[in-house]
């Protein structure tokens, strides 16, 4: 049975990704930061999957918590096939970079870039032995072009760095059957993060060219495809799913975060 680690996998986009892996017949180590009540709800909702799922509390800005997530995944399931770096701190307040506190900058870099490095250090040796691995990172629209992003400079700097890291890992680890790709969600907000495409098609979104809002299922489907065994020819790619709308610097801000 293939095994996935999904960080921040109990809410929002992460929840839909976790559900997708469970439906695929995979076991999943689901990381969450602090919402124990949500975990208890999911244990009831996913009661049929409890033999192949475990929840591990941890903050991805802390190296020791990342090590614990990895260790618990290996101790229980003995392998890691998919590493889904869904967690990513974000500051909603609109402010210029010179107004950031040091701790806010550090949280953006540690949570969105350094955390992936620490996970890679632990999981890639396992994937090399397996001769198989799928690594997914998250970015934002046009991150591969290093755009300026007003009021989001720390977050965007981390994600643009993550583009290069993702592409570099794709090159370095290709010989071991490991792929690495980045998925860039569009402006997916509120309850739509945990919604289905069927639900979205009942709602109009005049701001999006395709006419409906994006959903967590849209992102989960892309990730599931990239993780297929026969998707090994796709690596080092940055894939955007925005419904055709330009979300970066839209009115000076952007509402969606993973």
PDB file of C-alpha atoms in Angstrom:
ATOM      1  CA  UNK A   1       0.000   0.000   0.000  1.00  0.00           C
ATOM      2  CA  UNK A   2       1.383   3.394  -1.013  1.00  0.00           C
ATOM      3  CA  UNK A   3       1.748   5.933   1.783  1.00  0.00           C
ATOM      4  CA  UNK A   4       1.336   9.727   1.743  1.00  0.00           C
ATOM      5  CA  UNK A   5       2.301  12.480   4.138  1.00  0.00           C
ATOM      6  CA  UNK A   6      -0.035  15.461   3.846  1.00  0.00           C
ATOM      7  CA  UNK A   7       0.865  18.497   5.910  1.00  0.00           C
ATOM      8  CA  UNK A   8      -2.047  20.629   7.160  1.00  0.00           C
ATOM      9  CA  UNK A   9      -4.271  17.841   5.881  1.00  0.00           C
ATOM     10  CA  UNK A  10      -7.333  18.271   8.088  1.00  0.00           C
ATOM     11  CA  UNK A  11      -8.709  21.531   6.691  1.00  0.00           C
ATOM     12  CA  UNK A  12      -9.143  23.406   3.453  1.00  0.00           C
ATOM     13  CA  UNK A  13      -7.326  22.181   0.382  1.00  0.00           C
ATOM     14  CA  UNK A  14      -5.357  19.714   2.493  1.00  0.00           C
ATOM     15  CA  UNK A  15      -8.495  17.926   3.581  1.00  0.00           C
ATOM     16  CA  UNK A  16      -9.586  17.343  -0.018  1.00  0.00           C
ATOM     17  CA  UNK A  17      -6.114  16.057  -0.871  1.00  0.00           C
ATOM     18  CA  UNK A  18      -6.215  13.656   2.083  1.00  0.00           C
ATOM     19  CA  UNK A  19      -9.630  12.396   1.002  1.00  0.00           C
ATOM     20  CA  UNK A  20      -8.354  11.834  -2.524  1.00  0.00           C
ATOM     21  CA  UNK A  21      -5.485   9.658  -1.311  1.00  0.00           C
ATOM     22  CA  UNK A  22      -7.808   7.650   0.917  1.00  0.00           C
ATOM     23  CA  UNK A  23     -10.121   7.044  -2.045  1.00  0.00           C
ATOM     24  CA  UNK A  24      -7.084   5.910  -4.040  1.00  0.00           C
ATOM     25  CA  UNK A  25      -6.492   3.178  -1.444  1.00  0.00           C
ATOM     26  CA  UNK A  26      -3.427   4.797   0.107  1.00  0.00           C
ATOM     27  CA  UNK A  27      -2.529   5.101   3.747  1.00  0.00           C
ATOM     28  CA  UNK A  28      -2.010   8.662   4.958  1.00  0.00           C
ATOM     29  CA  UNK A  29      -0.163  10.426   7.747  1.00  0.00           C
ATOM     30  CA  UNK A  30      -2.117  13.629   8.245  1.00  0.00           C
ATOM     31  CA  UNK A  31      -0.352  16.500   9.927  1.00  0.00           C
ATOM     32  CA  UNK A  32      -2.283  19.202  11.759  1.00  0.00           C
ATOM     33  CA  UNK A  33      -1.096  22.154  13.794  1.00  0.00           C
ATOM     34  CA  UNK A  34      -3.524  22.625  16.687  1.00  0.00           C
ATOM     35  CA  UNK A  35      -7.197  21.924  15.949  1.00  0.00           C
ATOM     36  CA  UNK A  36      -7.787  18.758  17.959  1.00  0.00           C
ATOM     37  CA  UNK A  37     -11.568  19.148  17.687  1.00  0.00           C
ATOM     38  CA  UNK A  38     -11.361  18.936  13.897  1.00  0.00           C
ATOM     39  CA  UNK A  39      -9.300  15.759  14.163  1.00  0.00           C
ATOM     40  CA  UNK A  40     -11.943  14.154  16.366  1.00  0.00           C
ATOM     41  CA  UNK A  41     -14.618  15.102  13.815  1.00  0.00           C
ATOM     42  CA  UNK A  42     -12.606  13.543  11.000  1.00  0.00           C
ATOM     43  CA  UNK A  43     -12.021  10.346  12.949  1.00  0.00           C
ATOM     44  CA  UNK A  44     -15.785   9.903  13.001  1.00  0.00           C
ATOM     45  CA  UNK A  45     -16.259  10.977   9.390  1.00  0.00           C
ATOM     46  CA  UNK A  46     -13.423   8.784   8.154  1.00  0.00           C
ATOM     47  CA  UNK A  47     -14.092   5.865  10.503  1.00  0.00           C
ATOM     48  CA  UNK A  48     -13.883   3.385   7.620  1.00  0.00           C
ATOM     49  CA  UNK A  49     -10.311   4.526   6.940  1.00  0.00           C
ATOM     50  CA  UNK A  50      -8.918   4.498  10.484  1.00  0.00           C
ATOM     51  CA  UNK A  51      -6.745   1.442   9.815  1.00  0.00           C
ATOM     52  CA  UNK A  52      -4.842   3.331   7.139  1.00  0.00           C
ATOM     53  CA  UNK A  53      -4.723   6.852   8.555  1.00  0.00           C
ATOM     54  CA  UNK A  54      -2.959   8.555  11.444  1.00  0.00           C
ATOM     55  CA  UNK A  55      -3.009  12.139  12.673  1.00  0.00           C
ATOM     56  CA  UNK A  56       0.203  13.773  13.868  1.00  0.00           C
ATOM     57  CA  UNK A  57       0.242  17.169  15.513  1.00  0.00           C
ATOM     58  CA  UNK A  58       3.097  19.476  14.574  1.00  0.00           C
ATOM     59  CA  UNK A  59       4.186  22.918  13.420  1.00  0.00           C
ATOM     60  CA  UNK A  60       6.088  22.784  10.128  1.00  0.00           C
ATOM     61  CA  UNK A  61       8.096  25.870  11.110  1.00  0.00           C
ATOM     62  CA  UNK A  62       9.813  23.671  13.710  1.00  0.00           C
ATOM     63  CA  UNK A  63      12.403  21.146  12.562  1.00  0.00           C
ATOM     64  CA  UNK A  64      11.783  18.844  15.528  1.00  0.00           C
ATOM     65  CA  UNK A  65       8.075  18.628  14.668  1.00  0.00           C
ATOM     66  CA  UNK A  66       8.906  17.750  11.068  1.00  0.00           C
ATOM     67  CA  UNK A  67      11.209  14.985  12.303  1.00  0.00           C
ATOM     68  CA  UNK A  68       8.384  13.648  14.481  1.00  0.00           C
ATOM     69  CA  UNK A  69       5.919  13.604  11.580  1.00  0.00           C
ATOM     70  CA  UNK A  70       8.420  11.681   9.466  1.00  0.00           C
ATOM     71  CA  UNK A  71       9.285   9.262  12.271  1.00  0.00           C
ATOM     72  CA  UNK A  72       5.659   8.444  13.041  1.00  0.00           C
ATOM     73  CA  UNK A  73       4.929   7.845   9.358  1.00  0.00           C
ATOM     74  CA  UNK A  74       7.850   5.427   9.052  1.00  0.00           C
ATOM     75  CA  UNK A  75       7.178   3.689  12.368  1.00  0.00           C
ATOM     76  CA  UNK A  76       3.599   2.869  11.466  1.00  0.00           C
ATOM     77  CA  UNK A  77       3.652   2.461   7.683  1.00  0.00           C
ATOM     78  CA  UNK A  78       7.307   1.807   6.854  1.00  0.00           C
ATOM     79  CA  UNK A  79       7.417   3.801   3.631  1.00  0.00           C
ATOM     80  CA  UNK A  80       6.745   7.241   2.138  1.00  0.00           C
ATOM     81  CA  UNK A  81       5.632   7.408  -1.475  1.00  0.00           C
ATOM     82  CA  UNK A  82       4.027  10.829  -1.613  1.00  0.00           C
ATOM     83  CA  UNK A  83       5.146  13.992   0.178  1.00  0.00           C
ATOM     84  CA  UNK A  84       2.469  16.689  -0.110  1.00  0.00           C
ATOM     85  CA  UNK A  85       3.753  19.979   1.276  1.00  0.00           C
ATOM     86  CA  UNK A  86       0.326  21.499   1.721  1.00  0.00           C
ATOM     87  CA  UNK A  87       1.052  23.565   4.842  1.00  0.00           C
ATOM     88  CA  UNK A  88       2.177  27.131   4.285  1.00  0.00           C
ATOM     89  CA  UNK A  89       1.882  30.034   6.743  1.00  0.00           C
ATOM     90  CA  UNK A  90       0.400  33.236   5.356  1.00  0.00           C
ATOM     91  CA  UNK A  91      -0.107  36.760   6.696  1.00  0.00           C
ATOM     92  CA  UNK A  92      -3.450  38.211   5.641  1.00  0.00           C
ATOM     93  CA  UNK A  93      -2.738  41.752   6.769  1.00  0.00           C
ATOM     94  CA  UNK A  94      -1.730  43.949   3.849  1.00  0.00           C
ATOM     95  CA  UNK A  95       1.541  45.668   4.715  1.00  0.00           C
ATOM     96  CA  UNK A  96       4.818  46.518   3.066  1.00  0.00           C
ATOM     97  CA  UNK A  97       7.901  44.428   3.688  1.00  0.00           C
ATOM     98  CA  UNK A  98       9.602  47.101   5.816  1.00  0.00           C
ATOM     99  CA  UNK A  99       6.682  46.853   8.245  1.00  0.00           C
ATOM    100  CA  UNK A 100       7.190  43.145   8.815  1.00  0.00           C
ATOM    101  CA  UNK A 101       8.535  42.027  12.166  1.00  0.00           C
ATOM    102  CA  UNK A 102      11.501  39.680  12.133  1.00  0.00           C
ATOM    103  CA  UNK A 103       9.396  36.824  13.475  1.00  0.00           C
ATOM    104  CA  UNK A 104       6.850  37.290  10.657  1.00  0.00           C
ATOM    105  CA  UNK A 105       9.562  37.115   8.018  1.00  0.00           C
ATOM    106  CA  UNK A 106      11.057  34.035   9.657  1.00  0.00           C
ATOM    107  CA  UNK A 107       7.672  32.321   9.814  1.00  0.00           C
ATOM    108  CA  UNK A 108       7.074  32.897   6.097  1.00  0.00           C
ATOM    109  CA  UNK A 109      10.498  31.572   5.109  1.00  0.00           C
ATOM    110  CA  UNK A 110      10.604  28.718   7.620  1.00  0.00           C
ATOM    111  CA  UNK A 111       7.037  27.566   6.985  1.00  0.00           C
ATOM    112  CA  UNK A 112       6.993  27.859   3.206  1.00  0.00           C
ATOM    113  CA  UNK A 113      10.573  27.090   2.168  1.00  0.00           C
ATOM    114  CA  UNK A 114      12.809  25.719   4.926  1.00  0.00           C
ATOM    115  CA  UNK A 115      10.129  23.250   6.029  1.00  0.00           C
ATOM    116  CA  UNK A 116      10.209  21.629   2.591  1.00  0.00           C
ATOM    117  CA  UNK A 117      14.006  21.357   2.783  1.00  0.00           C
ATOM    118  CA  UNK A 118      13.776  19.566   6.140  1.00  0.00           C
ATOM    119  CA  UNK A 119      11.112  17.180   4.847  1.00  0.00           C
ATOM    120  CA  UNK A 120      13.164  16.449   1.735  1.00  0.00           C
ATOM    121  CA  UNK A 121      16.262  15.631   3.786  1.00  0.00           C
ATOM    122  CA  UNK A 122      14.270  12.968   5.617  1.00  0.00           C
ATOM    123  CA  UNK A 123      12.042  11.543   2.905  1.00  0.00           C
ATOM    124  CA  UNK A 124      14.244  11.460  -0.191  1.00  0.00           C
ATOM    125  CA  UNK A 125      16.574   8.728   1.194  1.00  0.00           C
ATOM    126  CA  UNK A 126      13.472   6.581   1.764  1.00  0.00           C
ATOM    127  CA  UNK A 127      12.186   7.271  -1.743  1.00  0.00           C
ATOM    128  CA  UNK A 128      15.586   6.441  -3.234  1.00  0.00           C
ATOM    129  CA  UNK A 129      15.503   2.993  -1.640  1.00  0.00           C
ATOM    130  CA  UNK A 130      11.970   2.490  -2.951  1.00  0.00           C
ATOM    131  CA  UNK A 131      12.993   3.761  -6.409  1.00  0.00           C
ATOM    132  CA  UNK A 132       9.750   5.715  -6.343  1.00  0.00           C
ATOM    133  CA  UNK A 133       8.564   9.007  -4.947  1.00  0.00           C
ATOM    134  CA  UNK A 134       6.259  11.905  -5.708  1.00  0.00           C
ATOM    135  CA  UNK A 135       6.935  15.318  -4.173  1.00  0.00           C
ATOM    136  CA  UNK A 136       4.345  18.091  -4.434  1.00  0.00           C
ATOM    137  CA  UNK A 137       4.908  21.694  -3.410  1.00  0.00           C
ATOM    138  CA  UNK A 138       2.497  24.620  -3.533  1.00  0.00           C
ATOM    139  CA  UNK A 139       3.076  27.991  -5.118  1.00  0.00           C
ATOM    140  CA  UNK A 140       1.074  30.881  -6.474  1.00  0.00           C
ATOM    141  CA  UNK A 141       0.173  31.893  -9.998  1.00  0.00           C
ATOM    142  CA  UNK A 142       3.240  32.883 -12.060  1.00  0.00           C
ATOM    143  CA  UNK A 143       5.639  32.128  -9.193  1.00  0.00           C
ATOM    144  CA  UNK A 144       8.050  30.633 -11.729  1.00  0.00           C
ATOM    145  CA  UNK A 145       8.406  34.119 -13.247  1.00  0.00           C
ATOM    146  CA  UNK A 146       9.377  35.763  -9.931  1.00  0.00           C
ATOM    147  CA  UNK A 147       6.705  38.490 -10.031  1.00  0.00           C
ATOM    148  CA  UNK A 148       6.522  41.285  -7.510  1.00  0.00           C
ATOM    149  CA  UNK A 149       3.543  40.922  -5.188  1.00  0.00           C
ATOM    150  CA  UNK A 150       2.447  43.949  -3.208  1.00  0.00           C
ATOM    151  CA  UNK A 151       1.900  43.356   0.519  1.00  0.00           C
ATOM    152  CA  UNK A 152       2.872  39.692   0.161  1.00  0.00           C
ATOM    153  CA  UNK A 153       6.636  40.058  -0.323  1.00  0.00           C
ATOM    154  CA  UNK A 154       7.754  37.596   2.367  1.00  0.00           C
ATOM    155  CA  UNK A 155       5.340  34.864   1.277  1.00  0.00           C
ATOM    156  CA  UNK A 156       6.142  35.366  -2.393  1.00  0.00           C
ATOM    157  CA  UNK A 157       9.902  35.375  -1.771  1.00  0.00           C
ATOM    158  CA  UNK A 158       9.602  32.007  -0.040  1.00  0.00           C
ATOM    159  CA  UNK A 159       7.439  30.522  -2.796  1.00  0.00           C
ATOM    160  CA  UNK A 160       9.631  31.809  -5.613  1.00  0.00           C
ATOM    161  CA  UNK A 161      12.586  30.177  -3.866  1.00  0.00           C
ATOM    162  CA  UNK A 162      10.508  27.029  -3.593  1.00  0.00           C
ATOM    163  CA  UNK A 163      10.044  26.997  -7.368  1.00  0.00           C
ATOM    164  CA  UNK A 164      13.793  26.675  -7.839  1.00  0.00           C
ATOM    165  CA  UNK A 165      14.068  24.099  -5.068  1.00  0.00           C
ATOM    166  CA  UNK A 166      11.299  22.007  -6.641  1.00  0.00           C
ATOM    167  CA  UNK A 167      12.908  22.132 -10.070  1.00  0.00           C
ATOM    168  CA  UNK A 168      16.345  21.335  -8.617  1.00  0.00           C
ATOM    169  CA  UNK A 169      15.056  18.289  -6.734  1.00  0.00           C
ATOM    170  CA  UNK A 170      13.343  17.105  -9.936  1.00  0.00           C
ATOM    171  CA  UNK A 171      16.707  17.116 -11.691  1.00  0.00           C
ATOM    172  CA  UNK A 172      18.762  15.682  -8.843  1.00  0.00           C
ATOM    173  CA  UNK A 173      16.428  12.803  -7.997  1.00  0.00           C
ATOM    174  CA  UNK A 174      15.077  11.781 -11.419  1.00  0.00           C
ATOM    175  CA  UNK A 175      17.413   8.772 -11.627  1.00  0.00           C
ATOM    176  CA  UNK A 176      15.749   7.313  -8.524  1.00  0.00           C
ATOM    177  CA  UNK A 177      12.216   7.389  -9.912  1.00  0.00           C
ATOM    178  CA  UNK A 178      11.366  10.493  -7.896  1.00  0.00           C
ATOM    179  CA  UNK A 179       9.426  13.405  -9.396  1.00  0.00           C
ATOM    180  CA  UNK A 180       8.854  16.885  -7.968  1.00  0.00           C
ATOM    181  CA  UNK A 181       6.202  19.309  -9.169  1.00  0.00           C
ATOM    182  CA  UNK A 182       4.548  22.491  -7.944  1.00  0.00           C
ATOM    183  CA  UNK A 183       0.801  23.141  -7.986  1.00  0.00           C
ATOM    184  CA  UNK A 184      -0.441  26.742  -7.885  1.00  0.00           C
ATOM    185  CA  UNK A 185      -4.057  27.119  -6.688  1.00  0.00           C
ATOM    186  CA  UNK A 186      -6.109  30.064  -7.877  1.00  0.00           C
ATOM    187  CA  UNK A 187      -8.364  32.229  -5.749  1.00  0.00           C
ATOM    188  CA  UNK A 188     -10.096  29.440  -3.830  1.00  0.00           C
ATOM    189  CA  UNK A 189     -11.751  30.879  -0.745  1.00  0.00           C
ATOM    190  CA  UNK A 190     -13.960  29.994   2.213  1.00  0.00           C
ATOM    191  CA  UNK A 191     -15.999  26.831   2.074  1.00  0.00           C
ATOM    192  CA  UNK A 192     -14.968  26.233  -1.534  1.00  0.00           C
ATOM    193  CA  UNK A 193     -11.638  24.916  -0.276  1.00  0.00           C
ATOM    194  CA  UNK A 194     -13.440  21.795   0.921  1.00  0.00           C
ATOM    195  CA  UNK A 195     -16.101  21.750  -1.793  1.00  0.00           C
ATOM    196  CA  UNK A 196     -16.544  19.488  -4.788  1.00  0.00           C
ATOM    197  CA  UNK A 197     -16.533  20.491  -8.441  1.00  0.00           C
ATOM    198  CA  UNK A 198     -20.190  19.455  -8.672  1.00  0.00           C
ATOM    199  CA  UNK A 199     -21.050  21.959  -5.956  1.00  0.00           C
ATOM    200  CA  UNK A 200     -18.996  24.677  -7.642  1.00  0.00           C
ATOM    201  CA  UNK A 201     -20.925  24.249 -10.882  1.00  0.00           C
ATOM    202  CA  UNK A 202     -24.096  25.338  -9.064  1.00  0.00           C
ATOM    203  CA  UNK A 203     -22.503  28.692  -8.229  1.00  0.00           C
ATOM    204  CA  UNK A 204     -21.716  31.568 -10.563  1.00  0.00           C
ATOM    205  CA  UNK A 205     -18.435  33.433 -10.367  1.00  0.00           C
ATOM    206  CA  UNK A 206     -18.377  36.339 -12.845  1.00  0.00           C
ATOM    207  CA  UNK A 207     -14.780  37.154 -11.856  1.00  0.00           C
ATOM    208  CA  UNK A 208     -13.530  33.821 -13.231  1.00  0.00           C
ATOM    209  CA  UNK A 209     -13.496  33.283 -17.023  1.00  0.00           C
ATOM    210  CA  UNK A 210     -14.819  29.717 -16.753  1.00  0.00           C
ATOM    211  CA  UNK A 211     -17.725  31.066 -14.695  1.00  0.00           C
ATOM    212  CA  UNK A 212     -17.481  28.992 -11.534  1.00  0.00           C
ATOM    213  CA  UNK A 213     -15.350  29.168  -8.381  1.00  0.00           C
ATOM    214  CA  UNK A 214     -12.389  26.882  -7.828  1.00  0.00           C
ATOM    215  CA  UNK A 215     -12.510  24.075  -5.281  1.00  0.00           C
ATOM    216  CA  UNK A 216     -10.314  21.845  -3.210  1.00  0.00           C
ATOM    217  CA  UNK A 217     -11.288  18.986  -5.491  1.00  0.00           C
ATOM    218  CA  UNK A 218      -9.733  20.808  -8.456  1.00  0.00           C
ATOM    219  CA  UNK A 219      -6.397  20.840  -6.653  1.00  0.00           C
ATOM    220  CA  UNK A 220      -6.708  17.308  -5.269  1.00  0.00           C
ATOM    221  CA  UNK A 221      -7.361  15.912  -8.755  1.00  0.00           C
ATOM    222  CA  UNK A 222      -4.209  17.543 -10.129  1.00  0.00           C
ATOM    223  CA  UNK A 223      -2.111  16.203  -7.275  1.00  0.00           C
ATOM    224  CA  UNK A 224      -3.572  12.716  -7.635  1.00  0.00           C
ATOM    225  CA  UNK A 225      -2.690  12.720 -11.341  1.00  0.00           C
ATOM    226  CA  UNK A 226       0.876  13.901 -10.706  1.00  0.00           C
ATOM    227  CA  UNK A 227       1.300  11.108  -8.166  1.00  0.00           C
ATOM    228  CA  UNK A 228       0.319   8.320 -10.537  1.00  0.00           C
ATOM    229  CA  UNK A 229       3.037   5.865 -11.467  1.00  0.00           C
ATOM    230  CA  UNK A 230       2.597   6.668 -15.150  1.00  0.00           C
ATOM    231  CA  UNK A 231       3.011  10.411 -14.537  1.00  0.00           C
ATOM    232  CA  UNK A 232       6.774  10.006 -14.186  1.00  0.00           C
ATOM    233  CA  UNK A 233       7.429  12.029 -17.350  1.00  0.00           C
ATOM    234  CA  UNK A 234       6.036  15.118 -15.616  1.00  0.00           C
ATOM    235  CA  UNK A 235       8.656  16.531 -13.264  1.00  0.00           C
ATOM    236  CA  UNK A 236      10.029  19.968 -12.524  1.00  0.00           C
ATOM    237  CA  UNK A 237       6.737  21.470 -13.665  1.00  0.00           C
ATOM    238  CA  UNK A 238       4.739  24.365 -12.223  1.00  0.00           C
ATOM    239  CA  UNK A 239       1.032  23.831 -12.835  1.00  0.00           C
ATOM    240  CA  UNK A 240      -1.486  26.602 -12.261  1.00  0.00           C
ATOM    241  CA  UNK A 241      -5.201  26.036 -11.654  1.00  0.00           C
ATOM    242  CA  UNK A 242      -6.949  29.400 -11.577  1.00  0.00           C
ATOM    243  CA  UNK A 243      -9.922  29.097 -13.924  1.00  0.00           C
ATOM    244  CA  UNK A 244      -8.272  31.641 -16.174  1.00  0.00           C
ATOM    245  CA  UNK A 245      -8.297  34.544 -13.709  1.00  0.00           C
ATOM    246  CA  UNK A 246      -5.176  36.558 -12.879  1.00  0.00           C
ATOM    247  CA  UNK A 247      -5.070  36.397  -9.093  1.00  0.00           C
ATOM    248  CA  UNK A 248      -1.717  37.996  -8.279  1.00  0.00           C
ATOM    249  CA  UNK A 249      -1.878  41.722  -7.476  1.00  0.00           C
ATOM    250  CA  UNK A 250      -5.618  41.696  -8.060  1.00  0.00           C
ATOM    251  CA  UNK A 251      -6.657  44.861  -6.234  1.00  0.00           C
ATOM    252  CA  UNK A 252      -3.294  44.779  -4.493  1.00  0.00           C
ATOM    253  CA  UNK A 253      -3.953  41.522  -2.671  1.00  0.00           C
ATOM    254  CA  UNK A 254      -5.040  37.952  -3.015  1.00  0.00           C
ATOM    255  CA  UNK A 255      -7.451  35.992  -0.896  1.00  0.00           C
ATOM    256  CA  UNK A 256      -6.446  32.373  -1.319  1.00  0.00           C
ATOM    257  CA  UNK A 257      -3.877  30.415   0.625  1.00  0.00           C
ATOM    258  CA  UNK A 258      -3.392  26.622   0.742  1.00  0.00           C
TER     259      UNK A 258
END
